[in-house]
PDB file of C-alpha atoms in Angstrom:
ATOM      1  CA  ALA A   1      11.473   5.639   6.465  1.00 55.00           C
ATOM      2  CA  ARG A   2      13.169   3.517   3.616  1.00 59.00           C
ATOM      3  CA  TYR A   3      12.592   5.731   0.621  1.00 64.00           C
ATOM      4  CA  LEU A   4      13.703   8.952   2.742  1.00 67.00           C
ATOM      5  CA  ASP A   5      16.449   7.060   3.493  1.00 68.00           C
ATOM      6  CA  ASN A   6      15.820   7.453   7.414  1.00 73.00           C
ATOM      7  CA  SER A   7      15.773   4.637   9.382  1.00 82.00           C
ATOM      8  CA  GLU A   8      12.777   3.244  10.248  1.00 81.00           C
ATOM      9  CA  GLU A   9      14.370   3.425  14.230  1.00 83.00           C
ATOM     10  CA  MET A  10      15.343   7.391  13.923  1.00 81.00           C
ATOM     11  CA  VAL A  11      11.808   7.976  12.302  1.00 80.00           C
ATOM     12  CA  ARG A  12       9.681   6.290  14.935  1.00 80.00           C
ATOM     13  CA  GLU A  13      11.857   8.040  18.300  1.00 82.00           C
ATOM     14  CA  ARG A  14      11.357  11.415  16.048  1.00 81.00           C
ATOM     15  CA  TYR A  15       7.545  11.177  15.282  1.00 76.00           C
ATOM     16  CA  SER A  16       6.786   8.925  19.145  1.00 78.00           C
ATOM     17  CA  HIS A  17       4.731  11.739  20.425  1.00 78.00           C
ATOM     18  CA  ILE A  18       2.229  11.744  17.086  1.00 73.00           C
ATOM     19  CA  GLU A  19      -0.985  10.094  17.028  1.00 77.00           C
ATOM     20  CA  ALA A  20      -0.953   7.019  14.783  1.00 76.00           C
ATOM     21  CA  GLY A  21      -3.592   9.080  12.726  1.00 81.00           C
ATOM     22  CA  GLU A  22      -2.134  12.159  12.510  1.00 81.00           C
ATOM     23  CA  LEU A  23       1.261  10.402  11.205  1.00 78.00           C
ATOM     24  CA  GLY A  24      -0.627   8.793   8.404  1.00 85.00           C
ATOM     25  CA  ASP A  25      -1.673  11.759   6.971  1.00 88.00           C
ATOM     26  CA  VAL A  26       1.105  13.949   7.398  1.00 86.00           C
ATOM     27  CA  ALA A  27       3.118  11.029   5.486  1.00 88.00           C
ATOM     28  CA  THR A  28      -0.507  11.020   2.876  1.00 92.00           C
ATOM     29  CA  GLU A  29       0.965  14.881   2.336  1.00 92.00           C
ATOM     30  CA  ALA A  30       4.214  14.350   2.221  1.00 91.00           C
ATOM     31  CA  LEU A  31       3.716  11.938  -0.287  1.00 92.00           C
ATOM     32  CA  ASN A  32       1.054  14.093  -2.508  1.00 92.00           C
ATOM     33  CA  GLU A  33       4.082  16.672  -2.365  1.00 92.00           C
ATOM     34  CA  VAL A  34       6.052  14.144  -3.762  1.00 90.00           C
ATOM     35  CA  ASP A  35       4.162  12.834  -6.374  1.00 91.00           C
ATOM     36  CA  SER A  36       2.847  16.501  -7.652  1.00 91.00           C
ATOM     37  CA  LEU A  37       7.153  17.879  -8.082  1.00 89.00           C
ATOM     38  CA  ASN A  38       7.455  13.979 -10.281  1.00 89.00           C
ATOM     39  CA  ARG A  39       4.767  15.177 -12.622  1.00 86.00           C
ATOM     40  CA  LYS A  40       6.424  18.865 -13.231  1.00 74.00           C
TER      41      LYS A  40
END
């Protein structure tokens, strides 16, 4: 949340319906996308 300039409270509220494991998968995918963009 800090790196994306979103408050942790806003992120918690917006994604509270997602299970922790699923949210971890979403975060991993997002970080992988950012990483691949930085390599281009």
